PDB file of C-alpha atoms in Angstrom:
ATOM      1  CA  UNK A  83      21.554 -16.295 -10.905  1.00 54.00           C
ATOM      2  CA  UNK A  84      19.666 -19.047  -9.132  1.00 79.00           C
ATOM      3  CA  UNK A  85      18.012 -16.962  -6.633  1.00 92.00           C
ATOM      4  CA  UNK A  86      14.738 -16.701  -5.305  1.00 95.00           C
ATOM      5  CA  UNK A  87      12.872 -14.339  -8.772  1.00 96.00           C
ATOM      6  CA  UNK A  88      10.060 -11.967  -8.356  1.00 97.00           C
ATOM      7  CA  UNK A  89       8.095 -10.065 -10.865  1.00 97.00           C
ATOM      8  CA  UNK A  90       7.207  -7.620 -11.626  1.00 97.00           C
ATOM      9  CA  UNK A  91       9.795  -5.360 -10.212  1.00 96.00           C
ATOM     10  CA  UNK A  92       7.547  -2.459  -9.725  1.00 97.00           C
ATOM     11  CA  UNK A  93       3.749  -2.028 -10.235  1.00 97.00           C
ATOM     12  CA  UNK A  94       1.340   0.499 -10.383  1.00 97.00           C
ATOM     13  CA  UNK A  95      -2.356   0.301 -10.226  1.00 97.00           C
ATOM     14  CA  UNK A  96      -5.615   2.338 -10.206  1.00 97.00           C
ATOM     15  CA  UNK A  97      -7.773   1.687  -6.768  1.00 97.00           C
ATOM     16  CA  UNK A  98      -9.948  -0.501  -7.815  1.00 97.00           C
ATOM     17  CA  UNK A  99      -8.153  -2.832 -10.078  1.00 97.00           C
ATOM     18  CA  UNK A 100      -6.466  -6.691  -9.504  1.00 97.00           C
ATOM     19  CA  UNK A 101      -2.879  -7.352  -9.364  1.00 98.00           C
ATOM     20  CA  UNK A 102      -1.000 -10.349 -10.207  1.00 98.00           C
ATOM     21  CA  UNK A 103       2.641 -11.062  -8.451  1.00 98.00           C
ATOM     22  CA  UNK A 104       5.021 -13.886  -9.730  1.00 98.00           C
ATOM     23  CA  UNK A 105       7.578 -15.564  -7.560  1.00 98.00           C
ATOM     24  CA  UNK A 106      10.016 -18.122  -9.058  1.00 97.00           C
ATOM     25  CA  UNK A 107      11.585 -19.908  -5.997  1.00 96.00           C
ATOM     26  CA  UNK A 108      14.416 -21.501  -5.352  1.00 94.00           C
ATOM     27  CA  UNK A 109      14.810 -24.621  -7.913  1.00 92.00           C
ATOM     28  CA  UNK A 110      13.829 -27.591  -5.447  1.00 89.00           C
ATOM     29  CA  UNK A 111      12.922 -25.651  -2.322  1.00 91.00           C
ATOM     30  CA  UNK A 112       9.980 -27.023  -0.372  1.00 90.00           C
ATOM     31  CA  UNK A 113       8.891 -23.913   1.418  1.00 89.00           C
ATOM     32  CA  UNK A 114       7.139 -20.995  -0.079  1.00 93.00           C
ATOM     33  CA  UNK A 115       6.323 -17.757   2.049  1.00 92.00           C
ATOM     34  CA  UNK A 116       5.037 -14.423   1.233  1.00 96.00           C
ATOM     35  CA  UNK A 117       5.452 -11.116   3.076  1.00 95.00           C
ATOM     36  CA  UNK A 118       4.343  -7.617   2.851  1.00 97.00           C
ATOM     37  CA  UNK A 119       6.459  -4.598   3.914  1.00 96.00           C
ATOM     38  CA  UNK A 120       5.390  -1.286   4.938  1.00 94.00           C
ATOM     39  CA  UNK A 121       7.300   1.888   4.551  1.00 90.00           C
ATOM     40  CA  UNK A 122       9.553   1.754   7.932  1.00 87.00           C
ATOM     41  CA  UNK A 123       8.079  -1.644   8.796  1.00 90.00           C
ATOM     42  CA  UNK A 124       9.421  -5.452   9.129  1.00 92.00           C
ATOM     43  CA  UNK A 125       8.079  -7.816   6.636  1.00 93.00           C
ATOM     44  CA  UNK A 126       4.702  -9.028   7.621  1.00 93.00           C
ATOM     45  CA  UNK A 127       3.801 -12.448   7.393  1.00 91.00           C
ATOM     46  CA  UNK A 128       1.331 -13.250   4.742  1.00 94.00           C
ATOM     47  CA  UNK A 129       1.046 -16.918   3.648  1.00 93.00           C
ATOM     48  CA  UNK A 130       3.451 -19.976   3.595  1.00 91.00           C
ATOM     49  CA  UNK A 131       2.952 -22.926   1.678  1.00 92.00           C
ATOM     50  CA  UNK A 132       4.638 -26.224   1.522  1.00 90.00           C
ATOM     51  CA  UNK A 133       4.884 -27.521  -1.814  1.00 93.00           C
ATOM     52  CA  UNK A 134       1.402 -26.888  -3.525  1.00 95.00           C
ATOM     53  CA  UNK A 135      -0.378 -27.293  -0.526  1.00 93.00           C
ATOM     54  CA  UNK A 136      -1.260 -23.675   1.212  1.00 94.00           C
ATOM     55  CA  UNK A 137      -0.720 -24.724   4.863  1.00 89.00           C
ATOM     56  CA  UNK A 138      -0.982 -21.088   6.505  1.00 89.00           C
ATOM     57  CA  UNK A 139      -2.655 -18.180   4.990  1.00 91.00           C
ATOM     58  CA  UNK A 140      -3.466 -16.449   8.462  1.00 89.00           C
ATOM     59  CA  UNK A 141      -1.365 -13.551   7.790  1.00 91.00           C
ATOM     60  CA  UNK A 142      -3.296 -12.798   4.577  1.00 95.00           C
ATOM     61  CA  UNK A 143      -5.149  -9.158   5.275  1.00 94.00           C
ATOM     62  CA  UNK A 144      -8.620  -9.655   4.031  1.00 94.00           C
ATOM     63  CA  UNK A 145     -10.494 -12.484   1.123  1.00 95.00           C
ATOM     64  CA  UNK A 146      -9.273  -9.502  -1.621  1.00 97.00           C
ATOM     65  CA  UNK A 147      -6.073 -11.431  -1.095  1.00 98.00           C
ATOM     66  CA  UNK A 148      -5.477 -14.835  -2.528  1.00 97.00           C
ATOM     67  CA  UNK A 149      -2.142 -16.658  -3.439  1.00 98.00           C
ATOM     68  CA  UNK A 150      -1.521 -19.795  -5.249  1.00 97.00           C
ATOM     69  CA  UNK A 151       1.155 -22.189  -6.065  1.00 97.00           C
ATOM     70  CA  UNK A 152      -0.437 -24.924  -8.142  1.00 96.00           C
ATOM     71  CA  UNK A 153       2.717 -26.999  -9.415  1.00 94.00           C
ATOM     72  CA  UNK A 154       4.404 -26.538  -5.964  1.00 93.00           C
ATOM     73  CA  UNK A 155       7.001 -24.619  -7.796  1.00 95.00           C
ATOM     74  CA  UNK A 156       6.024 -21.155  -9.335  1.00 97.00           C
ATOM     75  CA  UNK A 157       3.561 -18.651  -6.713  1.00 98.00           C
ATOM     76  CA  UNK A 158       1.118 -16.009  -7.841  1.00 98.00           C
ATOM     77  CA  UNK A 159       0.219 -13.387  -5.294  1.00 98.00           C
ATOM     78  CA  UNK A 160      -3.523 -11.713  -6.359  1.00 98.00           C
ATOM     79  CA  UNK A 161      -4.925  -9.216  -4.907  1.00 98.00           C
ATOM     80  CA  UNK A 162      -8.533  -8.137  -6.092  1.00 97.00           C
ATOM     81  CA  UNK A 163      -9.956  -4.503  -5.781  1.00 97.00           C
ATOM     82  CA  UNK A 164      -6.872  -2.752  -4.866  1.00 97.00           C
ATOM     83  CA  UNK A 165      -6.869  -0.552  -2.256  1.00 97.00           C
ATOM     84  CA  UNK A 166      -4.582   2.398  -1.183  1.00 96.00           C
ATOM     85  CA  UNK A 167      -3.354   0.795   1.730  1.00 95.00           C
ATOM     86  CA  UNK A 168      -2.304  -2.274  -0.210  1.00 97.00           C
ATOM     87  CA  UNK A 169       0.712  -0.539  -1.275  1.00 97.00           C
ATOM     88  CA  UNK A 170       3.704  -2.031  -0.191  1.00 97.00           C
ATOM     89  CA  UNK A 171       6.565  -4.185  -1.458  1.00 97.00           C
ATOM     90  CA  UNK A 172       6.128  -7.769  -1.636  1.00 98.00           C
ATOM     91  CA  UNK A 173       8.445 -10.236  -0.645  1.00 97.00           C
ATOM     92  CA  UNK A 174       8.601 -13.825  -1.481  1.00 96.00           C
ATOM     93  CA  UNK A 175      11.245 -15.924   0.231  1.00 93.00           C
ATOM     94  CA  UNK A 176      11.917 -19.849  -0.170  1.00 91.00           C
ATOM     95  CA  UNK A 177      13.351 -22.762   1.816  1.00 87.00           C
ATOM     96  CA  UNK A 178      14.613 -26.193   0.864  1.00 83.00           C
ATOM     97  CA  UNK A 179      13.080 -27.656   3.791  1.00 72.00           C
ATOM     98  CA  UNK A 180       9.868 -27.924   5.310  1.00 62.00           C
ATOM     99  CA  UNK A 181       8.983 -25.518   7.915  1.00 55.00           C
ATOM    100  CA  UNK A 182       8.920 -27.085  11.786  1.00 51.00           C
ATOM    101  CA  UNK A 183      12.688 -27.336  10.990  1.00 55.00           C
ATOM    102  CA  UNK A 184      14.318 -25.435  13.407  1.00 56.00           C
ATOM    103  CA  UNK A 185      16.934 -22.929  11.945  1.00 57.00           C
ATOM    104  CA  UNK A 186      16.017 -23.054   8.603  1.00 66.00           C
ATOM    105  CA  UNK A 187      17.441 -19.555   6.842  1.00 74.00           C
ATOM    106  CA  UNK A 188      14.650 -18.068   4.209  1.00 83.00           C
ATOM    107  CA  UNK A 189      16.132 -16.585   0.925  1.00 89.00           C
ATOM    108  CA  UNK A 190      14.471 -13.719  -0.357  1.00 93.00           C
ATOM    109  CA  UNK A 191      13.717 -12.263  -3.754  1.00 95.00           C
ATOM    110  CA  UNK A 192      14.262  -8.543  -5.008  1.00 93.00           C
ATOM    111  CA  UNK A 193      10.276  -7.942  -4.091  1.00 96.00           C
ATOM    112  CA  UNK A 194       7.725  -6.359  -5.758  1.00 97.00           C
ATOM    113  CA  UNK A 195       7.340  -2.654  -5.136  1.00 97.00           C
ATOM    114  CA  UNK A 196       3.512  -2.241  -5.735  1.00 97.00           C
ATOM    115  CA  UNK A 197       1.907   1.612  -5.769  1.00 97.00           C
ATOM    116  CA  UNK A 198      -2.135   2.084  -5.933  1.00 97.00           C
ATOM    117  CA  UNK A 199      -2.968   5.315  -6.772  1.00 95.00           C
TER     118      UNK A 199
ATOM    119  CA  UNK B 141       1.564  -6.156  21.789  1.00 62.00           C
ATOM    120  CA  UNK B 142       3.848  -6.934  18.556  1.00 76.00           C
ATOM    121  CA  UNK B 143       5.840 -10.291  18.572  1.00 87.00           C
ATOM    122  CA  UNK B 144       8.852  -8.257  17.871  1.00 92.00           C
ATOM    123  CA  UNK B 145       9.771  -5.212  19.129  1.00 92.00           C
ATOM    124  CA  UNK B 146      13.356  -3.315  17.914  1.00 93.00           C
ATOM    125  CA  UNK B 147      14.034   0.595  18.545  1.00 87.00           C
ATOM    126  CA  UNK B 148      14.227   1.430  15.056  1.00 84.00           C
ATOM    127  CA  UNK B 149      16.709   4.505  15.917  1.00 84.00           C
ATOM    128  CA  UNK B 150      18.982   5.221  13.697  1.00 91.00           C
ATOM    129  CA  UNK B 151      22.099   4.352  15.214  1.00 92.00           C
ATOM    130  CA  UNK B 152      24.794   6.680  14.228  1.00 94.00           C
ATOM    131  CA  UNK B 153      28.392   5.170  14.784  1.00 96.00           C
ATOM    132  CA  UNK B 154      31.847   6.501  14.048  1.00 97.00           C
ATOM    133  CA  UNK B 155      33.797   4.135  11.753  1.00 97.00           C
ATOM    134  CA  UNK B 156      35.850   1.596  13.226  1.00 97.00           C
ATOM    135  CA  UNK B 157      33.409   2.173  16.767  1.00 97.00           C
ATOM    136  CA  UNK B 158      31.184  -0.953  18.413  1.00 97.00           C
ATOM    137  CA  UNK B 159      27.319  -0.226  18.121  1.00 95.00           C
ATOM    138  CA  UNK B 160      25.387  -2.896  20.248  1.00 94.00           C
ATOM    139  CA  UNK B 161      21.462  -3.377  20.156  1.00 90.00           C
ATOM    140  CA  UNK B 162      18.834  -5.738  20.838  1.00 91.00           C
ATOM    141  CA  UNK B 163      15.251  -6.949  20.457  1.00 94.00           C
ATOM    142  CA  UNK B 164      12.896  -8.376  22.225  1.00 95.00           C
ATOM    143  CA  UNK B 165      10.108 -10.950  21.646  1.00 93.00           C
ATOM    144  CA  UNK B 166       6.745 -11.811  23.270  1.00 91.00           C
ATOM    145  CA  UNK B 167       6.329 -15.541  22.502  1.00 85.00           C
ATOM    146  CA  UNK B 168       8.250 -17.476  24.768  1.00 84.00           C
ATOM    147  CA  UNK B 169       7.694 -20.541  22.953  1.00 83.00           C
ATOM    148  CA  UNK B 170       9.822 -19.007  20.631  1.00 84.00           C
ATOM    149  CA  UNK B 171      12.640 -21.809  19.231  1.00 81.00           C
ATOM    150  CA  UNK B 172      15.015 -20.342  16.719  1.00 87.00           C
ATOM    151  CA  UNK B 173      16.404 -16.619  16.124  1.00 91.00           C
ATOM    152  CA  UNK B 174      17.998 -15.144  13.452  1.00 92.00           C
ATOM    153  CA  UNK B 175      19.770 -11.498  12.095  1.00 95.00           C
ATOM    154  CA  UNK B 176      18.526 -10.259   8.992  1.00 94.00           C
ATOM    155  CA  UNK B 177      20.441  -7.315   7.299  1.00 96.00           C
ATOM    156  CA  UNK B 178      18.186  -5.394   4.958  1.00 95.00           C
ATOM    157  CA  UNK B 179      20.126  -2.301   2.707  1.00 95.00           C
ATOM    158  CA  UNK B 180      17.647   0.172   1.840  1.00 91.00           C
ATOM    159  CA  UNK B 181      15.523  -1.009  -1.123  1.00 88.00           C
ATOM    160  CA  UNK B 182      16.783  -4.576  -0.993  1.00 91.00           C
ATOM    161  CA  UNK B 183      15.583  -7.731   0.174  1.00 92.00           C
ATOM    162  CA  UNK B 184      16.691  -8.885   3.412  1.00 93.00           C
ATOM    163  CA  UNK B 185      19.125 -11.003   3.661  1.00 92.00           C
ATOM    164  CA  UNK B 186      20.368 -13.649   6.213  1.00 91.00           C
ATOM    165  CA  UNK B 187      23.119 -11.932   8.383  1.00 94.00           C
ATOM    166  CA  UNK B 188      23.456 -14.914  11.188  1.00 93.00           C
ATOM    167  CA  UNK B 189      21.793 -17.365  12.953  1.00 90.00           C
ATOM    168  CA  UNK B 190      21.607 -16.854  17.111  1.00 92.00           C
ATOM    169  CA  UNK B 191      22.238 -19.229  19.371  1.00 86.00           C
ATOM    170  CA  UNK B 192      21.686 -20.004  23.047  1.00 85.00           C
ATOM    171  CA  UNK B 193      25.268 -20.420  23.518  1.00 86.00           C
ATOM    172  CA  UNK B 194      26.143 -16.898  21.800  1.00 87.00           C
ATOM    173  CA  UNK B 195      27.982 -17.312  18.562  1.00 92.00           C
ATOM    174  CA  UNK B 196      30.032 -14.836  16.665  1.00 93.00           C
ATOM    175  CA  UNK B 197      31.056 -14.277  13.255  1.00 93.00           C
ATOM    176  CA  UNK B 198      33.949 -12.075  12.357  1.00 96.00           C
ATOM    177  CA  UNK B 199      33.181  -8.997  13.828  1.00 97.00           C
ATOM    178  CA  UNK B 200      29.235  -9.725  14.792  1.00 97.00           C
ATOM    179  CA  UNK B 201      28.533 -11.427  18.038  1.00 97.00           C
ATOM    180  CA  UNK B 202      24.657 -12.223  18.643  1.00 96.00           C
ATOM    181  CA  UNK B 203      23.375 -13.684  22.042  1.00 95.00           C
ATOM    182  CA  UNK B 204      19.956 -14.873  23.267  1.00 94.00           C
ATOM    183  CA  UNK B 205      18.851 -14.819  26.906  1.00 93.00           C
ATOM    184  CA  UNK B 206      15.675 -16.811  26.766  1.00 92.00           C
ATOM    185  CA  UNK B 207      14.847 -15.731  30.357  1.00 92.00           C
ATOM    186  CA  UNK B 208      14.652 -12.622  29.803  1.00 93.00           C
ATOM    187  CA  UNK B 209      13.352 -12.902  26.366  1.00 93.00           C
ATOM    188  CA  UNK B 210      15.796 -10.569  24.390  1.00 92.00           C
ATOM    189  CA  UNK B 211      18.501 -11.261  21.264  1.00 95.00           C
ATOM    190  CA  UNK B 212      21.800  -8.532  21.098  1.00 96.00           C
ATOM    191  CA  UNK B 213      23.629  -7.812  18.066  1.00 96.00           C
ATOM    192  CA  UNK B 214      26.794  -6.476  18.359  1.00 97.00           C
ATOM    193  CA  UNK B 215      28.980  -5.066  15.856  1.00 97.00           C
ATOM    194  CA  UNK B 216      32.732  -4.316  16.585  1.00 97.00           C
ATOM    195  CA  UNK B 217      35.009  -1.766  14.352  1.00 97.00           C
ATOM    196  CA  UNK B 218      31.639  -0.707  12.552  1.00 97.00           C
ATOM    197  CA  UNK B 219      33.131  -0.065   9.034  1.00 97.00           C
ATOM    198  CA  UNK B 220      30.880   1.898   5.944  1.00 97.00           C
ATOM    199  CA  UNK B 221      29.899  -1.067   4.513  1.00 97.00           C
ATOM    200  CA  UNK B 222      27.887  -1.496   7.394  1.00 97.00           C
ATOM    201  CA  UNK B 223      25.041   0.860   6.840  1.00 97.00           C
ATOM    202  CA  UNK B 224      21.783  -1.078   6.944  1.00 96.00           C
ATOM    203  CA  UNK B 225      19.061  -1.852   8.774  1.00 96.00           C
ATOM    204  CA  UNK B 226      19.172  -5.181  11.027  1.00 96.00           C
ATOM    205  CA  UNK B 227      16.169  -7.150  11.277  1.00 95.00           C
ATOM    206  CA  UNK B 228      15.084  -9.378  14.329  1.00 94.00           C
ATOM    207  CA  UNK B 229      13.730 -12.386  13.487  1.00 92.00           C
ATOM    208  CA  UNK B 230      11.947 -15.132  15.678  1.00 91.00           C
ATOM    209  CA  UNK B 231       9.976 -18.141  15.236  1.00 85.00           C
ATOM    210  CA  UNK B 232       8.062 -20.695  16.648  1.00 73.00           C
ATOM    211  CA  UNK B 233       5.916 -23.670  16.071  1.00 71.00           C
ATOM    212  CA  UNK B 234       2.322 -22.440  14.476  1.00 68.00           C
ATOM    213  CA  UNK B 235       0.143 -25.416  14.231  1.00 65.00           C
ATOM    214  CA  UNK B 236       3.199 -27.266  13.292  1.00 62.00           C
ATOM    215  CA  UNK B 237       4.175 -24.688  10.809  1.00 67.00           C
ATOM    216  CA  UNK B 238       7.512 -22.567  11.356  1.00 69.00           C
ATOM    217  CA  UNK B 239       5.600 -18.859  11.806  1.00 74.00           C
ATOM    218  CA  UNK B 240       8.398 -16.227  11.633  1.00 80.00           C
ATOM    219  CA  UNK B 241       7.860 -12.924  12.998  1.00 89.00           C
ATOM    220  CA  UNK B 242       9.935  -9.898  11.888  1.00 92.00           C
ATOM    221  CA  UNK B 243      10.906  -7.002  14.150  1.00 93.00           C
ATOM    222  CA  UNK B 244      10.862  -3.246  12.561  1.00 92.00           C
ATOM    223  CA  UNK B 245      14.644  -3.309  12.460  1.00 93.00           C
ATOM    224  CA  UNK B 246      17.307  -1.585  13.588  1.00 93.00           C
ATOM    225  CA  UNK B 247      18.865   1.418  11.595  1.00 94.00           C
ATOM    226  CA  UNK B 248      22.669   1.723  11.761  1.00 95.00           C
ATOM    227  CA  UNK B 249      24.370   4.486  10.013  1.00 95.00           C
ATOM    228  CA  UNK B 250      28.021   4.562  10.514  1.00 97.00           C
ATOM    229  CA  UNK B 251      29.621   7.801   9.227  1.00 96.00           C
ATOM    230  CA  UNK B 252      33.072   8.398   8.640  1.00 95.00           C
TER     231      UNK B 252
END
């Protein structure tokens, strides 16, 4: 389909190590956010960015996290030196229009389950 | 104080019964409010938008008192299908970036 893609589905890591996570948005959507969800928790707000430009990474935990989206299209999620309490799933959702819209609906992907033993 | 709170319950209904709940939010700069429904293991999903007016959609009717700072959901003739957890969402202006803020959710369970 032509929704929002994530991968990988499901990861596991040692503590310790880096992860990568891939979201494919929304073919021509503007807005690009990133959430983590706890066991029994709301998604948390992580980073947004407009385009390639990261306009709001406030939400991001500590500097082991890091996210990119160079080509204002495809987004990479990294987070260095795992930790235990890192696991979570990840969501990515997109927009087609910039945020400061009022109203706008997010779609979301499938997430990325993510497990550091 | 989170900027979201829900009762995450579960709220067991009888099929075909009404099940009403609500959230509450801190930020009363707050400008638009939506219903997420999230099935267990899946990615939420856009349920309906709320607005000041009330609206309703089928059998889902969501108001917003701003005064008061709370959003209802209310579901009429709950049927099976509707088993999920129903997320809160607000947001408001962040440096002139749309910040959304997700409640815990509310978990319905409607058994036969």
């Amino acid at each position: 389909g032509a929704g929002v893609s994530q991968s990988p589905r499901y990861k596991v890591a040692k503590r310790g190590q880096d992860v990568a996570l891939r979201c494919d948005p929304i073919s021509g959507h503007v807005s690009l956010f990133w959430y983590q969800q706890a066991l029994g928790q709301g998604p948390e707000f992580l980073t947004y960015f407009q385009n390639e430009a990261q306009l709001d990474k406030s939400g991001l935990p500590s500097d082991r996290f890091f996210a990119e989206r160079p080509e204002g299209s495809v987004s990479t999620l990294k987070i260095q030196r795992t930790q235990q309490e890192d696991s979570a799933v990840y969501l990515c959702a997109s927009s087609p229009i910039r945020s400061g819209e009022r109203n706008q609906p997010q779609h979301f992907g499938d997430g990325t389950r993510l497990s550091i033993l | 104080r989170k900027e979201v709170e829900q009762d995450p319950g579960p709220f067991n209904v009888p099929e075909g019964a009404t099940v009403a709940f609500n959230c509450t939010y801190s930020n009363s700069a707050s400008q638009s409010f939506f219903w997420y429904r999230q099935d267990c293991r899946k990615e939420p999903k856009l349920l309906m938008s709320v607005y000041s007016s009330g609206n309703e959609d089928g059998r889902f009717t969501a108001q917003l008192n701003r005064a008061s700072q709370y959003i209802s959901l209310l579901i009429r003739d709950s049927k099976l299908s509707d088993s999920a957890t129903y997320l809160c969402v607000v947001t408001w202006d962040h440096y002139g970036n749309n910040r959304l803020a997700f409640g815990k959710g509310n978990q319905v369970v409607v058994i036969p």
